[in-house]
mmCIF file of C-alpha atoms in Angstrom:
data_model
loop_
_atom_site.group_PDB
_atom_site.id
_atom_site.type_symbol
_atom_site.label_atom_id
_atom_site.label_comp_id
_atom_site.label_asym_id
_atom_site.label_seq_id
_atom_site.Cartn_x
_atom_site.Cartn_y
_atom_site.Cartn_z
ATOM 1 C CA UNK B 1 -7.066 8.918 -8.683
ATOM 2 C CA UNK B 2 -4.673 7.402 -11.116
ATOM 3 C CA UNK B 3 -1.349 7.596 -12.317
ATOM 4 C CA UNK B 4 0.461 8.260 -15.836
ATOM 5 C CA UNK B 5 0.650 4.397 -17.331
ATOM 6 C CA UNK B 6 2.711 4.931 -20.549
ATOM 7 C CA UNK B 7 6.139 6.893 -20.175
ATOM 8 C CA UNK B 8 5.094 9.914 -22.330
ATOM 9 C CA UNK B 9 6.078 13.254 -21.567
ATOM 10 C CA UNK B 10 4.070 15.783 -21.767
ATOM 11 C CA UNK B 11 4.402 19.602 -21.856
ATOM 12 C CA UNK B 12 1.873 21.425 -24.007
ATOM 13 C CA UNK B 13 -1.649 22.577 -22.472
ATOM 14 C CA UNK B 14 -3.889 20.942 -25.569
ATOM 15 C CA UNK B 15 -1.956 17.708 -25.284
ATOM 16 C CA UNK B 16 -2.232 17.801 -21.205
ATOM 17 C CA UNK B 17 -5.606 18.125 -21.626
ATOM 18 C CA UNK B 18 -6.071 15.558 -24.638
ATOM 19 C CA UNK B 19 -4.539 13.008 -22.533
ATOM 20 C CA UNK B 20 -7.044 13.657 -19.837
ATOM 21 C CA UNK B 21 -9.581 10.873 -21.275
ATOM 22 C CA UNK B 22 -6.682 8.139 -21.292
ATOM 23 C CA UNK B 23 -5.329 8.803 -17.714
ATOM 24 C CA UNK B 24 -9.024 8.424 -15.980
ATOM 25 C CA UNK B 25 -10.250 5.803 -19.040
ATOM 26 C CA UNK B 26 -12.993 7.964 -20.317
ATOM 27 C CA UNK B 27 -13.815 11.601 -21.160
ATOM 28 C CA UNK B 28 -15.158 13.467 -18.100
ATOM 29 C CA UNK B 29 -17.913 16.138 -18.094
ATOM 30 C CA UNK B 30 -18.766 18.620 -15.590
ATOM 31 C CA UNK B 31 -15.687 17.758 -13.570
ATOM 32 C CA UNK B 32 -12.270 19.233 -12.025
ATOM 33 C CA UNK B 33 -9.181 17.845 -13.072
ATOM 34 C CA UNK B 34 -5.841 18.147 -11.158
ATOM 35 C CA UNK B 35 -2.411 16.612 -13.168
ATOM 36 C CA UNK B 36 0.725 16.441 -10.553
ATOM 37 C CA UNK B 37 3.637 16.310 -12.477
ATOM 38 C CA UNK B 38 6.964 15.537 -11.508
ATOM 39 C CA UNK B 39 9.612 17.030 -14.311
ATOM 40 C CA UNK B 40 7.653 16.273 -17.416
ATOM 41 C CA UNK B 41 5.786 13.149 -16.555
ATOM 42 C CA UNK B 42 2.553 13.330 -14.733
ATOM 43 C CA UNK B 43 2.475 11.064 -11.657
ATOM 44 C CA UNK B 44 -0.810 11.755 -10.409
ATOM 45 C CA UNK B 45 -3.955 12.518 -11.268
ATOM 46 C CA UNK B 46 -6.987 13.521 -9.096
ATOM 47 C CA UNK B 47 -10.789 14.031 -10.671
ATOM 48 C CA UNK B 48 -13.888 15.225 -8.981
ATOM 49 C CA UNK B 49 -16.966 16.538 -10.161
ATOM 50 C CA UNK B 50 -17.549 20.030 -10.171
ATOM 51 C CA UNK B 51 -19.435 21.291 -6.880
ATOM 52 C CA UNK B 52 -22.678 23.217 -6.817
ATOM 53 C CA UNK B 53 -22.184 26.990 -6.182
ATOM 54 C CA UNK B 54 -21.263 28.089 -3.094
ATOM 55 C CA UNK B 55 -19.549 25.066 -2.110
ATOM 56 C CA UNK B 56 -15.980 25.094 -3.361
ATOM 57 C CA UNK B 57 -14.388 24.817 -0.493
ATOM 58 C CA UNK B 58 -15.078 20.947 -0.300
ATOM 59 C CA UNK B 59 -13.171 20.559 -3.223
ATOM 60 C CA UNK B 60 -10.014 21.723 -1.438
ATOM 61 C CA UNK B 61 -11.116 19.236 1.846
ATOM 62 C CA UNK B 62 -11.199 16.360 -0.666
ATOM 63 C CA UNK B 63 -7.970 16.411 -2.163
ATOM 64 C CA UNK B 64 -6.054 17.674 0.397
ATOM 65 C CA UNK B 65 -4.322 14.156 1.631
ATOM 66 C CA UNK B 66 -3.623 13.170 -1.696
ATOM 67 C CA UNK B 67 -1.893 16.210 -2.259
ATOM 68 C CA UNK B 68 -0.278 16.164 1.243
ATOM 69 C CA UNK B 69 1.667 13.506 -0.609
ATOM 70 C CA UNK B 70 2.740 15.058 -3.482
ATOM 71 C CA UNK B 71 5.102 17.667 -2.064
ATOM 72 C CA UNK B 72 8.262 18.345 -4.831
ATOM 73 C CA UNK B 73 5.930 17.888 -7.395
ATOM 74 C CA UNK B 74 3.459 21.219 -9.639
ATOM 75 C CA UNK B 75 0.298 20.396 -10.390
ATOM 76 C CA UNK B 76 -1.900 21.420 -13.820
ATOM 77 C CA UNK B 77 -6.053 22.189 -12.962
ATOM 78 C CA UNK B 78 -8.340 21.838 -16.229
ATOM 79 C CA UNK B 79 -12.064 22.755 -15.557
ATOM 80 C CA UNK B 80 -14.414 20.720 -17.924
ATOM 81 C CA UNK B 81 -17.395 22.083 -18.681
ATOM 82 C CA UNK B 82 -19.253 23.330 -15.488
ATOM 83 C CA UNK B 83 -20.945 26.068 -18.074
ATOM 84 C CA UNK B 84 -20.177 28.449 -20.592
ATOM 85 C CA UNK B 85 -18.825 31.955 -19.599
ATOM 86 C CA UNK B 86 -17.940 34.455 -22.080
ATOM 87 C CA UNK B 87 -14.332 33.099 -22.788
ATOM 88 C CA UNK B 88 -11.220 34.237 -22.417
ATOM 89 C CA UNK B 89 -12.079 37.324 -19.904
ATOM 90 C CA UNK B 90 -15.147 35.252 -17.769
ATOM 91 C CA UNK B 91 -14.227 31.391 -17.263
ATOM 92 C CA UNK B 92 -16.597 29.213 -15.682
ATOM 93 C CA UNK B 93 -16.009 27.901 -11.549
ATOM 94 C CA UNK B 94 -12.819 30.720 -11.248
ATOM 95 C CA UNK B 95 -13.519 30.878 -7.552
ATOM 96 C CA UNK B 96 -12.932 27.388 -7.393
ATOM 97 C CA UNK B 97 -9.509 27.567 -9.175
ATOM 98 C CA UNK B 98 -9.048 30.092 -6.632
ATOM 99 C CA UNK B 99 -9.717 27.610 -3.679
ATOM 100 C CA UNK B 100 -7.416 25.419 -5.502
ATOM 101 C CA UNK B 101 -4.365 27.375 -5.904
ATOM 102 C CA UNK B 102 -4.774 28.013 -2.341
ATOM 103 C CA UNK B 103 -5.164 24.404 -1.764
ATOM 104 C CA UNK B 104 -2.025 23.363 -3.862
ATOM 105 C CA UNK B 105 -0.353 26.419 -2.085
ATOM 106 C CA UNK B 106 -0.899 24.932 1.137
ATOM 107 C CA UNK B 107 0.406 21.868 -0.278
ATOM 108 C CA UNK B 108 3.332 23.304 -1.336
ATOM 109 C CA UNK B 109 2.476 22.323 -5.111
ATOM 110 C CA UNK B 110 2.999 25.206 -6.935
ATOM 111 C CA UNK B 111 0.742 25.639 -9.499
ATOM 112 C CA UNK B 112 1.602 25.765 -13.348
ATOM 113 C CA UNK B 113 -1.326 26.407 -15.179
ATOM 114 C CA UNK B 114 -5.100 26.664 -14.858
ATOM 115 C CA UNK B 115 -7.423 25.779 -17.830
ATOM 116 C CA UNK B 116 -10.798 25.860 -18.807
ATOM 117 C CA UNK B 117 -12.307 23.705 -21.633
ATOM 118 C CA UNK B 118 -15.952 22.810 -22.851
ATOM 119 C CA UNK B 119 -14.579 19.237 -23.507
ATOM 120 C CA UNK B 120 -11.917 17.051 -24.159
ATOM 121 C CA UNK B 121 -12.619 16.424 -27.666
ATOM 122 C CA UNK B 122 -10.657 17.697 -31.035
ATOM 123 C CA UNK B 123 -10.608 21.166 -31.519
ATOM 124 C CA UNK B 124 -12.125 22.395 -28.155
ATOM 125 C CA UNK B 125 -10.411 25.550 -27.114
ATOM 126 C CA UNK B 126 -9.077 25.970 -23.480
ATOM 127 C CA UNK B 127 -8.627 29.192 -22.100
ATOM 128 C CA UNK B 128 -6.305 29.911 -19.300
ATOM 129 C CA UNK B 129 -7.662 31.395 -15.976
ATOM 130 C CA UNK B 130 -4.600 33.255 -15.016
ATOM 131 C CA UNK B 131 -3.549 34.736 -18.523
ATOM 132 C CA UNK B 132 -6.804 36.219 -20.722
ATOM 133 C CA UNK B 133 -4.521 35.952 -23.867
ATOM 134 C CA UNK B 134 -2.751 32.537 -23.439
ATOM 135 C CA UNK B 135 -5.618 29.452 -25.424
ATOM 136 C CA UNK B 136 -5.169 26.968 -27.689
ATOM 137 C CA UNK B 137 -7.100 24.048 -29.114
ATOM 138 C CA UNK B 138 -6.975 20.503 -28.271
ATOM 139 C CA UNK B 139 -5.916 17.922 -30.456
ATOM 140 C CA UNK B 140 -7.229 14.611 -31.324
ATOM 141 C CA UNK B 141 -7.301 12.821 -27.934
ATOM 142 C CA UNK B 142 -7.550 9.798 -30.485
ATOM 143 C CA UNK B 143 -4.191 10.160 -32.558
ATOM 144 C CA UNK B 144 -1.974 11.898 -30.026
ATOM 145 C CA UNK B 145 1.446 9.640 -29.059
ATOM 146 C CA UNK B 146 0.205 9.422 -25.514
ATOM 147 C CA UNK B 147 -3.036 7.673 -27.205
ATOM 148 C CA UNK B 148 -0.806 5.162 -29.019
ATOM 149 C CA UNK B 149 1.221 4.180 -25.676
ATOM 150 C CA UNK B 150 -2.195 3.822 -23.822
ATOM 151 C CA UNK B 151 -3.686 1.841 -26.195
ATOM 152 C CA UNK B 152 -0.576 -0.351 -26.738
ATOM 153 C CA UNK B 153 -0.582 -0.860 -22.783
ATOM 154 C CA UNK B 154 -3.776 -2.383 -23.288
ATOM 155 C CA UNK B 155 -6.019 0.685 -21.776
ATOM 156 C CA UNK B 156 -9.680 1.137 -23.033
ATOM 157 C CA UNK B 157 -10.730 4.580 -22.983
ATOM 158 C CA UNK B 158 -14.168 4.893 -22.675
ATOM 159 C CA UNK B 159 -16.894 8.078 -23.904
ATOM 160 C CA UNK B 160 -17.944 8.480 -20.342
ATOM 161 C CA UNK B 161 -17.641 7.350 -16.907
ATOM 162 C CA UNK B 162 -21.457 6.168 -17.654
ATOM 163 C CA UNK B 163 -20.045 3.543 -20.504
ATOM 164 C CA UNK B 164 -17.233 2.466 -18.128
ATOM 165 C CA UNK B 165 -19.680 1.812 -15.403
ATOM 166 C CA UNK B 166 -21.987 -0.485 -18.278
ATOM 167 C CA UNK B 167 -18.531 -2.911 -18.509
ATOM 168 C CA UNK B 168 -19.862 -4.165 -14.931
ATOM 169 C CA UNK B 169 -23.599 -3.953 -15.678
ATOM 170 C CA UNK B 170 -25.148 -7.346 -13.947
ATOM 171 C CA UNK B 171 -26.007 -10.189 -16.105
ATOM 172 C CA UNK B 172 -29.901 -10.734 -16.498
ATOM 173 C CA UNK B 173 -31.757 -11.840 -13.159
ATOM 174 C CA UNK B 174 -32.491 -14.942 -15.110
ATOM 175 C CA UNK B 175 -29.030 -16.072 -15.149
ATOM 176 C CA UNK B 176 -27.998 -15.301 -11.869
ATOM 177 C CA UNK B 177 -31.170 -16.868 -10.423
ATOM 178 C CA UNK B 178 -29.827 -20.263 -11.799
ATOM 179 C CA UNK B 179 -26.201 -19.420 -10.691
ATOM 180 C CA UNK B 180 -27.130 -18.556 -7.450
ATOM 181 C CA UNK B 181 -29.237 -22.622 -6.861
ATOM 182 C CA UNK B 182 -25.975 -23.350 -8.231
ATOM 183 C CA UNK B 183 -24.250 -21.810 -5.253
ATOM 184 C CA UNK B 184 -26.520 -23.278 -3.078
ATOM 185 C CA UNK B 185 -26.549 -26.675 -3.730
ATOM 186 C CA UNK B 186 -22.565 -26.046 -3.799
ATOM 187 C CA UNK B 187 -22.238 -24.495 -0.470
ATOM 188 C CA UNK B 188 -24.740 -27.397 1.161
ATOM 189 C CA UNK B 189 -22.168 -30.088 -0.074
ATOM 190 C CA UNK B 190 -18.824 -28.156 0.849
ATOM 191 C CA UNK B 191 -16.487 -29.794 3.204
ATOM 192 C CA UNK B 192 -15.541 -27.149 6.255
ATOM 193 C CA UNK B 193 -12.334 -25.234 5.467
ATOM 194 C CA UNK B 194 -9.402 -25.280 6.522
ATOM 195 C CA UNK B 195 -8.935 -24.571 10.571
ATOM 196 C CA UNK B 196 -5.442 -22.851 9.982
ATOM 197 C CA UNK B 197 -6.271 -20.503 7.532
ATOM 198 C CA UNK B 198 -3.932 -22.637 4.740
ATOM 199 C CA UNK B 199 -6.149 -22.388 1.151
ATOM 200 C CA UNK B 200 -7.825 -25.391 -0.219
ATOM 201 C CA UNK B 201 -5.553 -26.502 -2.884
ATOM 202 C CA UNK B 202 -8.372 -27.452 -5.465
ATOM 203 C CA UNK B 203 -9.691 -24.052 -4.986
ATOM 204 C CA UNK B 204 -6.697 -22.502 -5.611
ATOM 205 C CA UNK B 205 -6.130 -24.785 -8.780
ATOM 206 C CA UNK B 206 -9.341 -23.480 -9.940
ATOM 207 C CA UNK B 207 -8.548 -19.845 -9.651
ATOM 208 C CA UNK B 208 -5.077 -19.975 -11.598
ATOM 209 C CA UNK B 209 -6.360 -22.541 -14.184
ATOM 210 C CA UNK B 210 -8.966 -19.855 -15.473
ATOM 211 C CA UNK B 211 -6.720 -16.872 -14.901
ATOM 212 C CA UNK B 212 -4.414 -18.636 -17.276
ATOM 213 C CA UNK B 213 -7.405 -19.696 -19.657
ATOM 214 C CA UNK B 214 -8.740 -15.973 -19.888
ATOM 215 C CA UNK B 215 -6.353 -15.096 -22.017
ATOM 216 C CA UNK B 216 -7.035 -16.592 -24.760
ATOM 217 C CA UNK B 217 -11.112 -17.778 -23.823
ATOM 218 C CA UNK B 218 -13.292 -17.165 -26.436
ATOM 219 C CA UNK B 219 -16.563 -17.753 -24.931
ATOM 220 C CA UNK B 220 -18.111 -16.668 -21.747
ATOM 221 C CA UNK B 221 -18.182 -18.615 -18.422
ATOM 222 C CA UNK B 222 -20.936 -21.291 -17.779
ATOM 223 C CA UNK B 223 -23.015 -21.382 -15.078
ATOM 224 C CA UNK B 224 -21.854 -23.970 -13.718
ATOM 225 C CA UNK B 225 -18.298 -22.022 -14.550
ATOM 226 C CA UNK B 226 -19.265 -19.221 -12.702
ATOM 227 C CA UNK B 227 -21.045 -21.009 -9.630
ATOM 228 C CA UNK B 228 -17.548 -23.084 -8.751
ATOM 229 C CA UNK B 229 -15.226 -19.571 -9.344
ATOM 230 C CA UNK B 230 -17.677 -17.867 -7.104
ATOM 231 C CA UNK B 231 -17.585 -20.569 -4.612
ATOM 232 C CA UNK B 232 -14.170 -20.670 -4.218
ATOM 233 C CA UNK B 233 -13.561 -17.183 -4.088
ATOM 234 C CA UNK B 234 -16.411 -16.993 -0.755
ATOM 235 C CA UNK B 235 -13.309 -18.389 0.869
ATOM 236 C CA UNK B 236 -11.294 -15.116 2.194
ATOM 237 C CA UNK B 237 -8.691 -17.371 2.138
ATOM 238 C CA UNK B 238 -8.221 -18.281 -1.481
ATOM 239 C CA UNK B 239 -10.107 -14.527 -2.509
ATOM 240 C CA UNK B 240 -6.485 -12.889 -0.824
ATOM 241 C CA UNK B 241 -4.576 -15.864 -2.215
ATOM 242 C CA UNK B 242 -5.541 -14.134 -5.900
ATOM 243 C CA UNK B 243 -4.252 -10.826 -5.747
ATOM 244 C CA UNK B 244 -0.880 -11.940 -6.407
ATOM 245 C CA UNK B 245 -2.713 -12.193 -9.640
ATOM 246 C CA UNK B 246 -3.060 -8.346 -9.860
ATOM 247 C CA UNK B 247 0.711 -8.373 -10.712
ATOM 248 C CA UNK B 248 3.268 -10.154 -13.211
ATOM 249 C CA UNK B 249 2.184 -11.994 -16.183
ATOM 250 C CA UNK B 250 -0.883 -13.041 -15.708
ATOM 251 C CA UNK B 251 -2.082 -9.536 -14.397
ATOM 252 C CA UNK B 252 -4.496 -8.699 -17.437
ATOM 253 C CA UNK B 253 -6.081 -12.063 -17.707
ATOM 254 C CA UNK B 254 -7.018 -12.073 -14.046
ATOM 255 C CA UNK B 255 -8.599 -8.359 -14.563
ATOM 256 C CA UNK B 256 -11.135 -9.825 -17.803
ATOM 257 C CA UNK B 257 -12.185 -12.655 -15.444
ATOM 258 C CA UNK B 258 -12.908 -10.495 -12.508
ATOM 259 C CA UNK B 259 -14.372 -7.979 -14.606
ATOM 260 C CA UNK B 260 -16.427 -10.551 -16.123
ATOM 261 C CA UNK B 261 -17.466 -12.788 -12.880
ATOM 262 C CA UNK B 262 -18.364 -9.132 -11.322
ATOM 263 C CA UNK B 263 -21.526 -9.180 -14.310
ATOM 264 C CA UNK B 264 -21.742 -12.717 -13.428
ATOM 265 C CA UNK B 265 -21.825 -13.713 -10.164
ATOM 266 C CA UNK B 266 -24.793 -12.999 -7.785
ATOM 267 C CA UNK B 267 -24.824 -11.415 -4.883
ATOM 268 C CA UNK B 268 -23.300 -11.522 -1.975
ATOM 269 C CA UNK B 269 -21.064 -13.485 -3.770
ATOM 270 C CA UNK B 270 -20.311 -10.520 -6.384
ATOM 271 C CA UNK B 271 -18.345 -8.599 -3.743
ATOM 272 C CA UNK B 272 -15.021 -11.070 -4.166
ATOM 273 C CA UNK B 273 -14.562 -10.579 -7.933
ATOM 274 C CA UNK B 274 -15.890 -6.736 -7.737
ATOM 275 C CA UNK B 275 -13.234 -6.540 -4.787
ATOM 276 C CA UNK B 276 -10.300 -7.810 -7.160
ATOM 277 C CA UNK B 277 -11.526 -5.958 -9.908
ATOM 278 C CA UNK B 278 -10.943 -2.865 -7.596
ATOM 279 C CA UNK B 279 -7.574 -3.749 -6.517
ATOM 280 C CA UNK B 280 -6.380 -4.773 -10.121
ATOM 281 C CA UNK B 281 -7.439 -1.576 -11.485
ATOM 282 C CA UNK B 282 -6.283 0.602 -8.256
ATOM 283 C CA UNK B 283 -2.722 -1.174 -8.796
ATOM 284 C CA UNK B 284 -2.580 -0.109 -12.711
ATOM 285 C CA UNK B 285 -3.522 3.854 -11.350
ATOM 286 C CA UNK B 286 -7.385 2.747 -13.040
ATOM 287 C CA UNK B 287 -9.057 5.125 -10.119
ATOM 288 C CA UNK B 288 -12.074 5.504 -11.586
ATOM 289 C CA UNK B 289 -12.628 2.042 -12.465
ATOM 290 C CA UNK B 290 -11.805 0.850 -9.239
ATOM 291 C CA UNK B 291 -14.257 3.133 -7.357
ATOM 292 C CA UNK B 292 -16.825 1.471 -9.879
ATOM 293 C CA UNK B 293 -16.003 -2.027 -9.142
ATOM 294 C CA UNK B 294 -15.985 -0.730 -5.313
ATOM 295 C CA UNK B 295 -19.547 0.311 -5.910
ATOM 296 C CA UNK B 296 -20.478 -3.055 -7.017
ATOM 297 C CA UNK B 297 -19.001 -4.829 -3.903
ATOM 298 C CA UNK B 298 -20.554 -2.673 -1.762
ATOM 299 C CA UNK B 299 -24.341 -3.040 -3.425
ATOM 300 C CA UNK B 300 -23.692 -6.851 -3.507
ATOM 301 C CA UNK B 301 -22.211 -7.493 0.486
ATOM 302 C CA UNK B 302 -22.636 -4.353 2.654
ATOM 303 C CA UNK B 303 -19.843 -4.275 4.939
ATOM 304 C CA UNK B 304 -17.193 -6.356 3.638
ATOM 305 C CA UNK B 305 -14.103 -6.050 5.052
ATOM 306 C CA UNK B 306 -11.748 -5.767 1.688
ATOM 307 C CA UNK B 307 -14.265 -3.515 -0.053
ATOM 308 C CA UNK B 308 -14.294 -1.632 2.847
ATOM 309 C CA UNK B 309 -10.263 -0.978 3.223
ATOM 310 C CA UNK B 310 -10.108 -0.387 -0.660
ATOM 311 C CA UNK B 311 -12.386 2.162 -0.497
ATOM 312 C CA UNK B 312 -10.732 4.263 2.887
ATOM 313 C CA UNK B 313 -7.407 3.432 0.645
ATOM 314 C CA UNK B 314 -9.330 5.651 -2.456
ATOM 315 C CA UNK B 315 -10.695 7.993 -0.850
ATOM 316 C CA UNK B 316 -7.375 9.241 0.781
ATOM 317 C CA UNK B 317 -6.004 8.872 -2.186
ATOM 318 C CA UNK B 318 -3.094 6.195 -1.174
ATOM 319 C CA UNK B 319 -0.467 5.535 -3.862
ATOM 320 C CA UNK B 320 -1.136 2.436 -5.923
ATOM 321 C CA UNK B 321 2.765 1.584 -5.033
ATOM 322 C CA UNK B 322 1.508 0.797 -1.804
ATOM 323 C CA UNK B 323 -0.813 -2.497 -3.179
ATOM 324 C CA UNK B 324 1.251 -3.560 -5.566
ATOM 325 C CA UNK B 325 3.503 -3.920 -3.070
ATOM 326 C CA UNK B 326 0.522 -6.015 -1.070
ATOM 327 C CA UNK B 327 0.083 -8.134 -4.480
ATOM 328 C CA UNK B 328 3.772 -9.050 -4.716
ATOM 329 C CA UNK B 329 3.738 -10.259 -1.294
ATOM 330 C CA UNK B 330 0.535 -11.971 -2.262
ATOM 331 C CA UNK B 331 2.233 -13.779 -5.311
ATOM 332 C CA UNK B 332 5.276 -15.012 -3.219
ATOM 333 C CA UNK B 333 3.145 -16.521 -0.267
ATOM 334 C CA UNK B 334 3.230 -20.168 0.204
ATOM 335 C CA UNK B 335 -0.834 -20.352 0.953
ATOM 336 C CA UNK B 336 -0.421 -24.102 1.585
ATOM 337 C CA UNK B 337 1.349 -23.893 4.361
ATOM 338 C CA UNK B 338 -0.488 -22.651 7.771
ATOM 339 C CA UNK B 339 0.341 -18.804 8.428
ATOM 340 C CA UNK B 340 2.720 -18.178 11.148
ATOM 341 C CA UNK B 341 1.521 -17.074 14.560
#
């Protein structure tokens, strides 16, 4: 799930499907992709892989709350790869875009177009499912308008959702062997927290001192860096105190040290930065980078709590509206004073 990040309309089929790569952050394969658009700008867009045959009804079970949601809108499906076919008569997964209109009918999303293409990448042709002599080609998905805005916002868009997945690759076991001692030793000589739930202020010092020295950091964290971020993040307190971070002007620093204390830390301790990472990236409409980070969180601390709400928010697809909402409130609390009740 994501959402349209530059304000670029869009209404040709090549340049929908161009701009595929830059709304999920990398160029899918094998997968179904579903555009909602509202007028001319899309405000939503869903991506699954494609199912194995005889199973497309699942497709249809998955996206039918975020869709639920979506009611005034039309929606746009683009099948990407999934096979050959003999194009423009015999498209690949057609019973599938046959679920889907029924899905989107349900819905009430009308559907505007249904397109098959091999790949996103210059010069593909797409084929529409519902019109044997309606193709085109796509463009450059590198020099389109909607690239430029993307790119300008600060978006990486990525070959695959295999490279996006190496941005969070560990660090070597070597390195978070010695970080993890570091933790150790660190949690043996830590004073009890606070009773009332207020965050420790040194902690929170910490945290916004090297959100505001990301920016412009030119090396990576040290160890001993890493060991007293990761320590003061194990506090839930001072962990919920930084998503006010996901927000305002300090919103992409936070995301390239979470991103980078997520290959950092060890684990369990991984799951706090992973767990920001995730709600950074769910608040900027990054869906497929926050199910990523998500991943990581859950591989590092089975069963935390935060992980385990972000994901239940994914996977019903719940608008990213809703936590930045959460992350304003965060970035207005007073967390040195006790919370009320």
């Amino acid at each position: 799930m994501t959402k349209l990040l530059p304000p670029v309309k869009l209404t040709d089929p090549g340049d929908l499907i161009a701009a595929v790569p830059h709304l999920l952050g990398f160029h899918p394969a094998d997968s179904m992709v579903v555009l909602v658009v509202r007028g001319h700008d899309i405000a939503l867009t869903l991506r699954i892989d494609l199912p194995p045959p005889g199973a497309p009804h699942r497709v249809a079970e998955q996206l039918a709350g975020p869709l639920s949601r979506c009611r005034s809108a039309k929606a746009v499906v683009v099948v990407i790869g999934g096979g050959s076919g003999d194009p423009p008569e015999d498209l690949p997964h057609d019973s599938l875009v046959d679920v889907m209109d029924d899905a989107l009918h349900a819905a009430r999303v009308p559907l505007l177009l249904a397109a098959w293409t091999r790949a996103t990448a210059k010069g593909e042709a797409w084929f529409d499912y519902h019109d044997a002599g309606t193709s085109g080609t796509v463009p450059d998905p590198t020099s389109t308008a909607f690239a430029a805005e993307s790119a300008a916002d600060g978006h990486v868009t990525y070959s695959s959702r295999a490279a996006m997945g190496e941005l969070l690759a560990p660090d070597p076991p070597e390195a978070l062997s010695r970080r993890a001692a570091l933790l150790n030793r660190l949690a043996a000589d830590a004073t009890p927290l606070p009773p009332d739930g207020t965050v420790a202020p040194r902690h929170r010092e910490l945290i916004h001192a090297e959100v505001v020295r990301a920016a412009g950091r030119k090396r990576p964290l040290t160890d001993s860096e890493v060991a007293d971020l990761a320590h003061a993040l194990s506090d839930p307190w001072v962990r919920d105190s930084a998503l006010g971070y996901c927000v305002g002007q300090h919103a992409r620093s936070a995301e390239a040290l979470w991103t980078e204390l997520t290959r950092a830390c060890p684990a369990p301790e991984r799951a706090e930065p992973a767990s920001l990472l995730a709600f950074s990236a769910y608040v900027n409409g990054l869906g497929t980078l926050a199910s990523l980070a998500l991943d990581r969180a859950e591989k590092a601390h089975p069963g935390h709590r935060l992980t385990e709400l972000l994901r239940a928010a994914l996977d019903t697809g719940l608008s990213p509206d809703h936590l930045r909402r959460l992350a304003e409130r965060a970035a207005e609390t007073d967390w040195s004073a006790p919370p009320e009740g």
